[in-house]
Amino acid sequence: RRRAHCVEEGRKGGRGLREQPHSGGLCLDDSLTSLQWLQEFSILGPSRQQSPLFGHVAAGCHLDAPSSPLAGDPACAGTPLTPGKPTAAAHSRVPLPGIVAVGHCPDDVDYQTNPYVKPPYSYATLICMAMHASKKSKITLSSIYTWITDNFCYYRHADPTWQNSIRHNLSLNKCFIKVPRQKDEPGKGGFWRIDPQYAERLLSGAYKKRRPPPVQINPALQNRLRLTLPPPCLTNLSVSLESHLLLRQFEEAIGADQNYDPRLGEGTMLGSWPDERGRRKRKLASKNRSKKLQKRSSSPLLSTEEPRHLGPLKGDFDWDAILDSALSGELSLEEGGEPLSPTQDELTVRGTHICPIEVEVEAGPGDMHILVETQRGRDIDEETFLATAFLEEPWSEAEEHRQADFLSTSSVNLEQLFDLGGALSGDSVRMDGLL
DNA sequence: GGCTGTTTAAGGACTC
DNA sequence: GAGTCCTTAAACAGCC
């Protein structure tokens, strides 16, 4: 099937997913037998070199390496995020900003720059993060807001009702204690701190995390995304089309679409927003609604916004770094020393056991679905793990550099992962109607 | 008026 | 299915 696919690509005269300068008529490349695909593996995903398949959907946000929380924020960019010409570079990097298709576990998404994916952390966790990041015993509500918006791009563009949820959490959650402002202290509102009792629980990992919800796309950006990705742009996505063909073949080979459930798409990616899933949408009083709209329209978050500085996520909260630091060992083979064939069912990346992924593509005229099954049964309580890792092991510059070095040279070649042939189980991310 | 803080209500998802 | 947790929405009051 691969050969047929390549022959088909050659017949069309188009560029395949992989340039095969030495193919000699055969498209089988070394990736099938080499470990290059492993070397290109990326934990981070969007900000680094992407696989040919997902580069065009995940790398755009980072065409320019962000130097600040907002620098890489595509939603803050003044220029429309239209796909570039299908140059060699753009061929696999059509800037569809930050949509993450490589799973939506925290280590797959750069939440600092990705405005489309809602962070999988509860509000309580976000508050805890902000409090710890402040390195102060108490923190104001506005500082919490600031920290969250600085470190989670999603909330910079989200409807400000999340702030109501934050306040609601602070008031209701026993973890948080209000510290009244002294009379001689200027400013509004009081301070908040974490109840040490619950802080200990946090540190001990007592908090349980729910299964992360399907990827939620910021509704405030959905329209923009659609505008920047008109159907014609698909023509620039030859990679994805080719990938689709390949995936289709893959599907046929493994019968993947037997498990395909069209309803799944409703809860993910563009169709994932709760309101679009039939979630109750309370009727806003016209008064409040107009006020709200005015608020949103005037929000600097939807315009070019100068970054504010409050302990950025990169630094104290580089999840990937935390993950990295918490994990032991470098990229290694499961049993060590054994050559890793792409057909192996399992592998270990930097000490982390990784199940193969399963990629499904469902395509119809004008419609393309990509389902990436990531590690199912990842029993690690990621949120707790990451939070506690942060609390116990603050970020260091040296670690950041080390991490950057590793990540800059690592990305995953999904196409080659397809060749694993094994099923990657786990949370699924679907790109439904995106392309 | 806007922000802060509290409270109530309701729905979805998850656990047991 | 019940209970729980989380989220969202909304109303309201107090403060600056």
Short mmCIF file of C-alpha atoms (C1' of nucleotides) in Angstrom, two decimals:
data_model
loop_
_atom_site.label_atom_id
_atom_site.label_comp_id
_atom_site.label_asym_id
_atom_site.label_seq_id
_atom_site.Cartn_x
_atom_site.Cartn_y
_atom_site.Cartn_z
CA ARG A 1 0.00 0.00 0.00
CA ARG A 2 2.82 2.34 0.75
CA ARG A 3 4.30 1.68 -2.60
CA ALA A 4 1.00 2.22 -4.28
CA HIS A 5 0.63 5.45 -2.45
CA CYS A 6 4.06 6.61 -3.50
CA VAL A 7 3.47 5.59 -7.05
CA GLU A 8 0.30 7.56 -6.95
CA GLU A 9 2.17 10.54 -5.60
CA GLY A 10 4.78 10.20 -8.27
CA ARG A 11 2.17 9.96 -10.94
CA LYS A 12 0.61 13.17 -9.73
CA GLY A 13 3.96 14.79 -9.86
CA GLY A 14 3.39 16.20 -6.47
CA ARG A 15 5.67 16.14 -3.57
CA GLY A 16 5.12 13.35 -1.22
CA LEU A 17 5.19 13.57 2.45
CA ARG A 18 8.81 12.82 2.31
CA GLU A 19 11.25 13.73 -0.33
CA GLN A 20 12.93 10.62 -1.44
CA PRO A 21 16.01 11.68 -3.32
CA HIS A 22 17.36 8.20 -3.41
CA SER A 23 14.16 6.35 -3.75
CA GLY A 24 14.96 5.14 -7.20
CA GLY A 25 11.33 4.62 -7.95
CA LEU A 26 10.58 3.17 -4.60
CA CYS A 27 9.30 5.35 -1.89
CA LEU A 28 10.31 3.20 0.97
CA ASP A 29 12.61 5.27 3.01
CA ASP A 30 15.03 4.63 5.72
CA SER A 31 12.54 5.69 8.28
CA LEU A 32 11.03 2.30 8.19
CA THR A 33 14.14 0.77 9.50
CA SER A 34 16.04 3.58 11.08
CA LEU A 35 15.63 5.35 14.36
CA GLN A 36 15.43 8.75 12.80
CA TRP A 37 11.78 8.98 13.57
CA LEU A 38 12.60 8.52 17.17
CA GLN A 39 15.22 11.18 17.10
CA GLU A 40 12.63 13.49 15.68
CA PHE A 41 10.19 12.70 18.37
CA SER A 42 8.84 15.75 20.08
CA ILE A 43 7.14 15.82 23.38
CA LEU A 44 6.29 19.45 23.11
CA GLY A 45 4.73 19.42 19.77
CA PRO A 46 3.66 22.78 18.53
CA SER A 47 6.68 24.87 19.18
CA ARG A 48 9.14 22.55 17.65
CA GLN A 49 9.65 20.96 14.37
CA GLN A 50 6.66 18.97 13.56
CA SER A 51 6.00 15.85 11.76
CA PRO A 52 5.14 16.20 8.15
CA LEU A 53 1.62 15.35 9.01
CA PHE A 54 1.05 17.67 11.89
CA GLY A 55 3.51 20.36 11.17
CA HIS A 56 0.99 22.26 9.20
CA VAL A 57 -1.49 22.22 11.93
CA ALA A 58 0.70 22.77 14.89
CA ALA A 59 3.74 24.67 13.95
CA GLY A 60 2.29 27.85 12.66
CA CYS A 61 2.01 29.36 16.04
CA HIS A 62 5.70 29.16 16.40
CA LEU A 63 7.04 30.23 13.14
CA ASP A 64 8.67 32.90 15.14
CA ALA A 65 9.96 31.68 18.37
CA PRO A 66 8.08 33.49 21.05
CA SER A 67 10.20 35.49 23.33
CA SER A 68 7.37 36.43 25.55
CA PRO A 69 4.08 34.91 26.48
CA LEU A 70 2.40 36.84 23.75
CA ALA A 71 5.06 36.94 21.16
CA GLY A 72 4.03 33.60 19.86
CA ASP A 73 0.40 34.24 20.30
CA PRO A 74 -1.07 33.92 16.86
CA ALA A 75 -4.33 35.36 17.96
CA CYS A 76 -2.53 38.54 18.86
CA ALA A 77 -0.81 38.78 15.55
CA GLY A 78 -2.02 41.57 13.42
CA THR A 79 -1.73 39.75 10.18
CA PRO A 80 -4.21 37.14 9.22
CA LEU A 81 -3.03 33.66 9.65
CA THR A 82 -3.34 32.67 6.13
CA PRO A 83 -1.46 29.81 4.76
CA GLY A 84 1.65 30.76 3.01
CA LYS A 85 2.72 29.78 -0.38
CA PRO A 86 3.53 26.18 -0.67
CA THR A 87 7.19 26.72 -0.44
CA ALA A 88 9.38 23.99 0.73
CA ALA A 89 9.14 25.33 4.21
CA ALA A 90 5.51 26.09 4.10
CA HIS A 91 4.74 22.85 2.50
CA SER A 92 4.77 21.17 5.80
CA ARG A 93 4.22 24.20 7.92
CA VAL A 94 1.06 25.82 6.88
CA PRO A 95 0.45 28.15 9.75
CA LEU A 96 -2.71 26.93 11.18
CA PRO A 97 -1.86 28.37 14.50
CA GLY A 98 -1.40 26.16 17.39
CA ILE A 99 -4.11 23.69 16.81
CA VAL A 100 -2.77 20.70 18.49
CA ALA A 101 -3.50 17.42 16.99
CA VAL A 102 -0.85 15.44 18.70
CA GLY A 103 -3.00 14.65 21.62
CA HIS A 104 -4.02 17.12 24.20
CA CYS A 105 -2.20 16.04 27.23
CA PRO A 106 -0.38 18.91 28.84
CA ASP A 107 2.96 18.01 27.41
CA ASP A 108 1.62 18.17 23.90
CA VAL A 109 0.42 21.71 24.02
CA ASP A 110 2.25 24.89 24.60
CA TYR A 111 -0.50 26.57 26.51
CA GLN A 112 1.51 29.70 26.81
CA THR A 113 1.17 30.40 23.15
CA ASN A 114 -1.70 28.25 22.04
CA PRO A 115 -4.90 30.27 22.24
CA TYR A 116 -7.14 27.53 20.99
CA VAL A 117 -6.80 24.76 23.46
CA LYS A 118 -8.15 25.11 26.90
CA PRO A 119 -5.65 24.08 29.51
CA PRO A 120 -6.65 20.86 31.20
CA TYR A 121 -6.11 22.29 34.63
CA SER A 122 -8.92 22.99 36.96
CA TYR A 123 -9.43 26.51 38.15
CA ALA A 124 -8.28 25.51 41.59
CA THR A 125 -5.07 24.22 40.11
CA LEU A 126 -4.60 27.37 38.14
CA ILE A 127 -5.07 29.40 41.25
CA CYS A 128 -2.58 27.25 43.09
CA MET A 129 -0.11 27.69 40.30
CA ALA A 130 -0.51 31.41 40.35
CA MET A 131 -0.09 31.52 44.07
CA HIS A 132 3.03 29.49 44.02
CA ALA A 133 4.41 31.37 41.09
CA SER A 134 3.99 34.60 42.94
CA LYS A 135 6.38 33.29 45.57
CA LYS A 136 4.45 35.29 48.09
CA SER A 137 2.36 34.11 50.94
CA LYS A 138 -0.65 35.88 49.56
CA ILE A 139 -1.81 37.06 46.21
CA THR A 140 -4.51 39.33 44.93
CA LEU A 141 -7.26 38.28 42.65
CA SER A 142 -6.01 40.49 39.90
CA SER A 143 -2.58 38.93 40.19
CA ILE A 144 -4.17 35.55 39.72
CA TYR A 145 -5.91 36.79 36.64
CA THR A 146 -2.69 38.26 35.36
CA TRP A 147 -0.69 35.16 35.93
CA ILE A 148 -3.23 32.96 34.24
CA THR A 149 -3.56 35.17 31.23
CA ASP A 150 0.17 35.54 30.98
CA ASN A 151 0.78 31.86 31.11
CA PHE A 152 -2.25 30.44 29.40
CA CYS A 153 -2.90 32.01 26.09
CA TYR A 154 -6.33 30.49 25.99
CA TYR A 155 -7.57 32.73 28.75
CA ARG A 156 -6.28 35.81 27.08
CA HIS A 157 -8.86 35.32 24.40
CA ALA A 158 -11.54 33.51 26.26
CA ASP A 159 -14.72 35.03 27.40
CA PRO A 160 -13.92 36.72 30.72
CA THR A 161 -16.48 34.60 32.49
CA TRP A 162 -13.63 32.39 33.49
CA GLN A 163 -12.76 35.08 35.96
CA ASN A 164 -16.09 34.60 37.55
CA SER A 165 -15.22 30.96 37.90
CA ILE A 166 -11.95 31.89 39.50
CA ARG A 167 -13.71 34.02 42.03
CA HIS A 168 -16.25 31.34 42.56
CA ASN A 169 -13.48 28.88 43.21
CA LEU A 170 -11.71 31.13 45.62
CA SER A 171 -14.84 31.65 47.60
CA LEU A 172 -16.05 28.12 47.59
CA ASN A 173 -12.92 26.07 47.62
CA LYS A 174 -11.68 25.32 51.09
CA CYS A 175 -8.16 25.32 49.77
CA PHE A 176 -8.18 29.05 49.56
CA ILE A 177 -8.25 31.43 52.45
CA LYS A 178 -9.03 35.05 52.14
CA VAL A 179 -6.63 37.41 53.81
CA PRO A 180 -8.25 40.78 54.32
CA ARG A 181 -6.30 43.72 53.15
CA GLN A 182 -4.95 45.91 55.89
CA LYS A 183 -6.56 49.25 56.18
CA ASP A 184 -3.34 51.03 55.40
CA GLU A 185 -2.80 48.89 52.33
CA PRO A 186 -3.97 50.58 49.17
CA GLY A 187 -5.73 48.66 46.51
CA LYS A 188 -8.85 46.75 45.89
CA GLY A 189 -10.01 43.55 47.37
CA GLY A 190 -8.24 41.27 49.69
CA PHE A 191 -5.51 38.71 49.30
CA TRP A 192 -5.77 35.02 48.91
CA ARG A 193 -3.55 32.25 50.08
CA ILE A 194 -3.59 28.49 50.10
CA ASP A 195 -4.60 26.72 53.21
CA PRO A 196 -1.42 24.90 54.26
CA GLN A 197 -3.46 21.86 55.01
CA TYR A 198 -4.59 21.65 51.43
CA ALA A 199 -1.25 22.73 50.14
CA GLU A 200 0.11 19.61 51.71
CA ARG A 201 -2.53 17.62 49.99
CA LEU A 202 -1.54 19.19 46.78
CA LEU A 203 2.06 18.36 47.39
CA SER A 204 1.22 14.83 48.27
CA GLY A 205 -0.71 14.45 45.10
CA ALA A 206 -3.99 13.95 46.80
CA TYR A 207 -5.83 15.98 44.24
CA LYS A 208 -7.41 13.89 41.64
CA LYS A 209 -7.66 14.92 38.12
CA ARG A 210 -10.51 14.18 35.93
CA ARG A 211 -9.95 12.88 32.55
CA PRO A 212 -9.10 15.84 30.44
CA PRO A 213 -12.03 16.94 28.37
CA PRO A 214 -11.89 16.86 24.65
CA VAL A 215 -9.86 19.63 23.21
CA GLN A 216 -11.78 22.81 23.54
CA ILE A 217 -11.27 25.46 21.01
CA ASN A 218 -11.62 28.97 22.13
CA PRO A 219 -14.93 30.11 20.65
CA ALA A 220 -13.65 33.61 20.41
CA LEU A 221 -11.11 32.38 17.96
CA GLN A 222 -13.12 29.84 16.08
CA ASN A 223 -14.47 32.29 13.61
CA ARG A 224 -11.08 33.74 13.12
CA LEU A 225 -9.69 30.35 12.56
CA ARG A 226 -12.32 29.62 10.01
CA LEU A 227 -11.69 32.89 8.32
CA THR A 228 -8.04 32.23 8.12
CA LEU A 229 -8.63 28.79 6.82
CA PRO A 230 -11.06 29.04 4.00
CA PRO A 231 -11.63 25.87 2.10
CA PRO A 232 -9.28 26.92 -0.69
CA CYS A 233 -6.44 26.81 1.74
CA LEU A 234 -6.81 23.12 1.57
CA THR A 235 -5.01 23.30 -1.68
CA ASN A 236 -2.00 24.39 0.24
CA LEU A 237 -2.27 21.41 2.43
CA SER A 238 -1.11 18.88 0.02
CA VAL A 239 0.75 17.31 2.81
CA SER A 240 -2.36 16.68 4.74
CA LEU A 241 -4.14 15.39 1.72
CA GLU A 242 -1.37 13.05 1.05
CA SER A 243 -1.28 12.16 4.63
CA HIS A 244 -4.93 11.54 4.39
CA LEU A 245 -4.43 9.15 1.55
CA LEU A 246 -1.75 7.38 3.42
CA LEU A 247 -3.84 7.27 6.51
CA ARG A 248 -6.76 6.02 4.57
CA GLN A 249 -4.67 3.21 3.35
CA PHE A 250 -3.52 2.64 6.84
CA GLU A 251 -7.09 2.58 7.97
CA GLU A 252 -8.04 0.10 5.38
CA ALA A 253 -5.15 -2.03 6.41
CA ILE A 254 -6.09 -2.14 10.04
CA GLY A 255 -9.76 -1.55 9.80
CA ALA A 256 -9.41 1.47 11.99
CA ASP A 257 -12.60 3.08 10.99
CA GLN A 258 -14.52 0.30 12.53
CA ASN A 259 -14.23 2.25 15.69
CA TYR A 260 -14.97 5.54 14.17
CA ASP A 261 -17.84 7.31 15.73
CA PRO A 262 -18.92 10.48 14.02
CA ARG A 263 -20.32 11.75 17.26
CA LEU A 264 -16.89 11.91 18.72
CA GLY A 265 -16.13 14.84 16.60
CA GLU A 266 -18.76 16.89 18.27
CA GLY A 267 -16.75 17.09 21.38
CA THR A 268 -13.46 17.92 19.92
CA MET A 269 -11.64 20.59 18.08
CA LEU A 270 -13.75 23.03 16.20
CA GLY A 271 -16.95 21.44 17.15
CA SER A 272 -15.97 20.98 20.69
CA TRP A 273 -17.14 24.02 22.43
CA PRO A 274 -19.58 23.17 25.15
CA ASP A 275 -22.24 25.39 23.76
CA GLU A 276 -22.03 23.57 20.53
CA ARG A 277 -22.34 20.29 22.27
CA GLY A 278 -25.73 21.16 23.46
CA ARG A 279 -24.57 22.39 26.77
CA ARG A 280 -27.01 24.62 28.47
CA LYS A 281 -26.42 28.17 27.53
CA ARG A 282 -28.06 30.47 29.90
CA LYS A 283 -29.78 33.38 28.47
CA LEU A 284 -27.92 36.49 29.21
CA ALA A 285 -29.99 39.45 30.10
CA SER A 286 -29.75 41.85 27.25
CA LYS A 287 -28.29 44.39 29.58
CA ASN A 288 -25.54 42.13 30.75
CA ARG A 289 -25.03 40.77 27.34
CA SER A 290 -24.42 44.11 25.77
CA LYS A 291 -22.15 44.96 28.61
CA LYS A 292 -20.33 41.77 28.10
CA LEU A 293 -19.93 42.29 24.43
CA GLN A 294 -18.64 45.72 25.02
CA LYS A 295 -16.21 44.33 27.49
CA ARG A 296 -14.97 41.74 25.12
CA SER A 297 -14.66 44.02 22.23
CA SER A 298 -12.64 46.40 24.24
CA SER A 299 -10.55 43.74 25.76
CA PRO A 300 -6.89 44.14 25.02
CA LEU A 301 -6.75 40.41 24.86
CA LEU A 302 -8.31 40.47 21.49
CA SER A 303 -6.05 43.06 20.15
CA THR A 304 -2.36 43.45 19.93
CA GLU A 305 -1.44 43.26 23.48
CA GLU A 306 1.83 44.08 25.04
CA PRO A 307 2.96 41.29 27.22
CA ARG A 308 2.85 41.86 30.86
CA HIS A 309 5.42 40.24 32.94
CA LEU A 310 4.56 38.05 35.81
CA GLY A 311 6.38 34.80 36.26
CA PRO A 312 5.85 33.30 32.85
CA LEU A 313 4.97 29.73 32.30
CA LYS A 314 8.22 29.17 30.56
CA GLY A 315 10.43 29.27 33.52
CA ASP A 316 8.63 28.31 36.58
CA PHE A 317 5.99 26.41 34.74
CA ASP A 318 7.52 24.80 31.78
CA TRP A 319 5.56 21.62 31.93
CA ASP A 320 7.69 19.90 29.46
CA ALA A 321 10.70 20.77 31.43
CA ILE A 322 9.04 19.59 34.56
CA LEU A 323 8.11 16.42 32.88
CA ASP A 324 11.56 16.12 31.58
CA SER A 325 13.17 16.77 34.88
CA ALA A 326 10.89 14.37 36.58
CA LEU A 327 11.60 11.65 34.18
CA SER A 328 14.79 9.81 34.34
CA GLY A 329 16.97 8.67 31.55
CA GLU A 330 17.27 9.71 27.99
CA LEU A 331 15.36 8.41 25.06
CA SER A 332 15.75 4.77 25.47
CA LEU A 333 14.51 1.55 24.13
CA GLU A 334 12.18 -0.52 26.14
CA GLU A 335 14.60 -3.22 26.87
CA GLY A 336 17.63 -1.15 26.23
CA GLY A 337 20.08 -1.79 23.51
CA GLU A 338 17.66 -3.52 21.26
CA PRO A 339 17.19 -1.85 17.93
CA LEU A 340 13.80 -0.32 17.89
CA SER A 341 11.79 -1.20 14.93
CA PRO A 342 9.00 1.09 13.90
CA THR A 343 6.76 -1.87 14.18
CA GLN A 344 7.34 -2.30 17.82
CA ASP A 345 4.29 -1.95 19.85
CA GLU A 346 5.78 -0.04 22.67
CA LEU A 347 8.69 2.13 23.40
CA THR A 348 10.11 4.18 26.14
CA VAL A 349 10.92 7.79 25.60
CA ARG A 350 13.20 9.33 28.12
CA GLY A 351 12.06 6.95 30.74
CA THR A 352 8.42 7.31 29.94
CA HIS A 353 6.63 4.34 28.69
CA ILE A 354 4.78 5.22 25.55
CA CYS A 355 2.24 3.15 23.85
CA PRO A 356 1.99 3.34 20.13
CA ILE A 357 -0.44 5.75 18.68
CA GLU A 358 -3.28 5.02 16.45
CA VAL A 359 -4.18 7.46 13.80
CA GLU A 360 -7.42 7.40 12.04
CA VAL A 361 -8.50 9.46 9.18
CA GLU A 362 -12.01 9.81 8.08
CA ALA A 363 -12.38 11.73 4.94
CA GLY A 364 -15.14 12.73 2.75
CA PRO A 365 -15.59 15.41 0.17
CA GLY A 366 -14.45 18.55 1.79
CA ASP A 367 -14.18 16.89 5.08
CA MET A 368 -11.31 15.36 6.81
CA HIS A 369 -11.07 13.82 10.19
CA ILE A 370 -7.91 12.91 11.84
CA LEU A 371 -8.07 10.96 14.98
CA VAL A 372 -4.95 10.58 16.94
CA GLU A 373 -5.07 8.13 19.69
CA THR A 374 -2.49 8.88 22.24
CA GLN A 375 -1.52 6.94 25.18
CA ARG A 376 -4.58 5.46 26.70
CA GLY A 377 -4.47 4.47 30.23
CA ARG A 378 -1.89 7.04 31.06
CA ASP A 379 -2.58 6.49 34.66
CA ILE A 380 -0.25 9.15 35.80
CA ASP A 381 -2.17 11.92 37.31
CA GLU A 382 -0.60 14.42 35.01
CA GLU A 383 -1.98 17.50 36.55
CA THR A 384 -1.03 16.54 40.03
CA PHE A 385 2.24 15.22 38.86
CA LEU A 386 3.12 18.35 37.01
CA ALA A 387 1.95 20.62 39.74
CA THR A 388 3.80 18.78 42.43
CA ALA A 389 6.84 18.50 40.25
CA PHE A 390 6.83 22.21 39.93
CA LEU A 391 6.36 22.76 43.58
CA GLU A 392 9.10 20.41 44.50
CA GLU A 393 11.51 21.20 41.76
CA PRO A 394 11.59 24.75 40.56
CA TRP A 395 12.73 25.39 37.10
CA SER A 396 16.31 26.20 36.40
CA GLU A 397 17.87 27.99 33.52
CA ALA A 398 20.30 25.22 32.90
CA GLU A 399 17.51 22.78 32.66
CA GLU A 400 15.72 25.00 30.23
CA HIS A 401 18.70 25.11 27.94
CA ARG A 402 19.16 21.43 28.20
CA GLN A 403 15.54 20.90 27.44
CA ALA A 404 15.65 23.26 24.52
CA ASP A 405 18.58 21.42 23.10
CA PHE A 406 16.79 18.18 23.27
CA LEU A 407 13.55 19.47 21.95
CA SER A 408 15.05 21.46 19.19
CA THR A 409 16.34 18.30 17.75
CA SER A 410 13.35 16.20 18.38
CA SER A 411 10.07 15.82 16.70
CA VAL A 412 7.90 12.97 15.86
CA ASN A 413 7.36 11.76 12.42
CA LEU A 414 3.81 10.71 12.51
CA GLU A 415 3.86 9.13 9.19
CA GLN A 416 6.48 6.84 10.40
CA LEU A 417 4.50 6.25 13.48
CA PHE A 418 1.76 5.04 11.26
CA ASP A 419 4.04 2.32 10.34
CA LEU A 420 4.03 1.15 13.86
CA GLY A 421 0.89 -0.60 12.94
CA GLY A 422 0.05 -0.93 16.56
CA ALA A 423 -2.79 0.74 18.25
CA LEU A 424 -2.02 3.70 20.35
CA SER A 425 -4.68 3.91 22.84
CA GLY A 426 -5.87 6.79 24.87
CA ASP A 427 -7.34 10.17 24.64
CA SER A 428 -8.25 11.07 21.22
CA VAL A 429 -8.02 14.31 19.48
CA ARG A 430 -9.98 14.80 16.38
CA MET A 431 -9.58 17.43 13.84
CA ASP A 432 -13.06 17.69 12.67
CA GLY A 433 -13.87 20.04 9.91
CA LEU A 434 -10.65 21.82 10.55
CA LEU A 435 -9.34 21.24 7.14
"C1'" DG B 1 -19.17 51.98 36.97
"C1'" DG B 2 -16.07 48.54 37.67
"C1'" DC B 3 -14.06 45.28 40.54
"C1'" DT B 4 -14.35 42.07 44.25
"C1'" DG B 5 -16.52 38.59 46.84
"C1'" DT B 6 -20.45 35.56 48.07
"C1'" DT B 7 -24.07 32.69 47.05
"C1'" DT B 8 -27.28 29.95 44.42
"C1'" DA B 9 -28.44 27.09 40.67
"C1'" DA B 10 -27.76 23.92 37.16
"C1'" DG B 11 -25.53 20.66 33.89
"C1'" DG B 12 -21.85 17.54 32.57
"C1'" DA B 13 -18.45 14.24 33.75
"C1'" DC B 14 -16.64 11.13 36.72
"C1'" DT B 15 -16.43 7.65 40.59
"C1'" DC B 16 -18.30 4.13 43.21
"C1'" DG C 1 -28.12 5.49 39.74
"C1'" DA C 2 -26.42 8.33 43.52
"C1'" DG C 3 -23.00 11.18 45.04
"C1'" DT C 4 -19.30 14.17 44.03
"C1'" DC C 5 -16.53 17.32 41.56
"C1'" DC C 6 -15.96 20.83 38.25
"C1'" DT C 7 -17.63 24.35 35.49
"C1'" DT C 8 -20.63 27.92 34.05
"C1'" DA C 9 -24.06 31.38 34.71
"C1'" DA C 10 -26.19 34.71 37.29
"C1'" DA C 11 -27.70 37.76 41.03
"C1'" DC C 12 -26.44 40.56 44.56
"C1'" DA C 13 -23.86 43.45 47.86
"C1'" DG C 14 -19.88 46.05 49.22
"C1'" DC C 15 -15.98 48.77 48.17
"C1'" DC C 16 -13.04 52.00 45.57
#
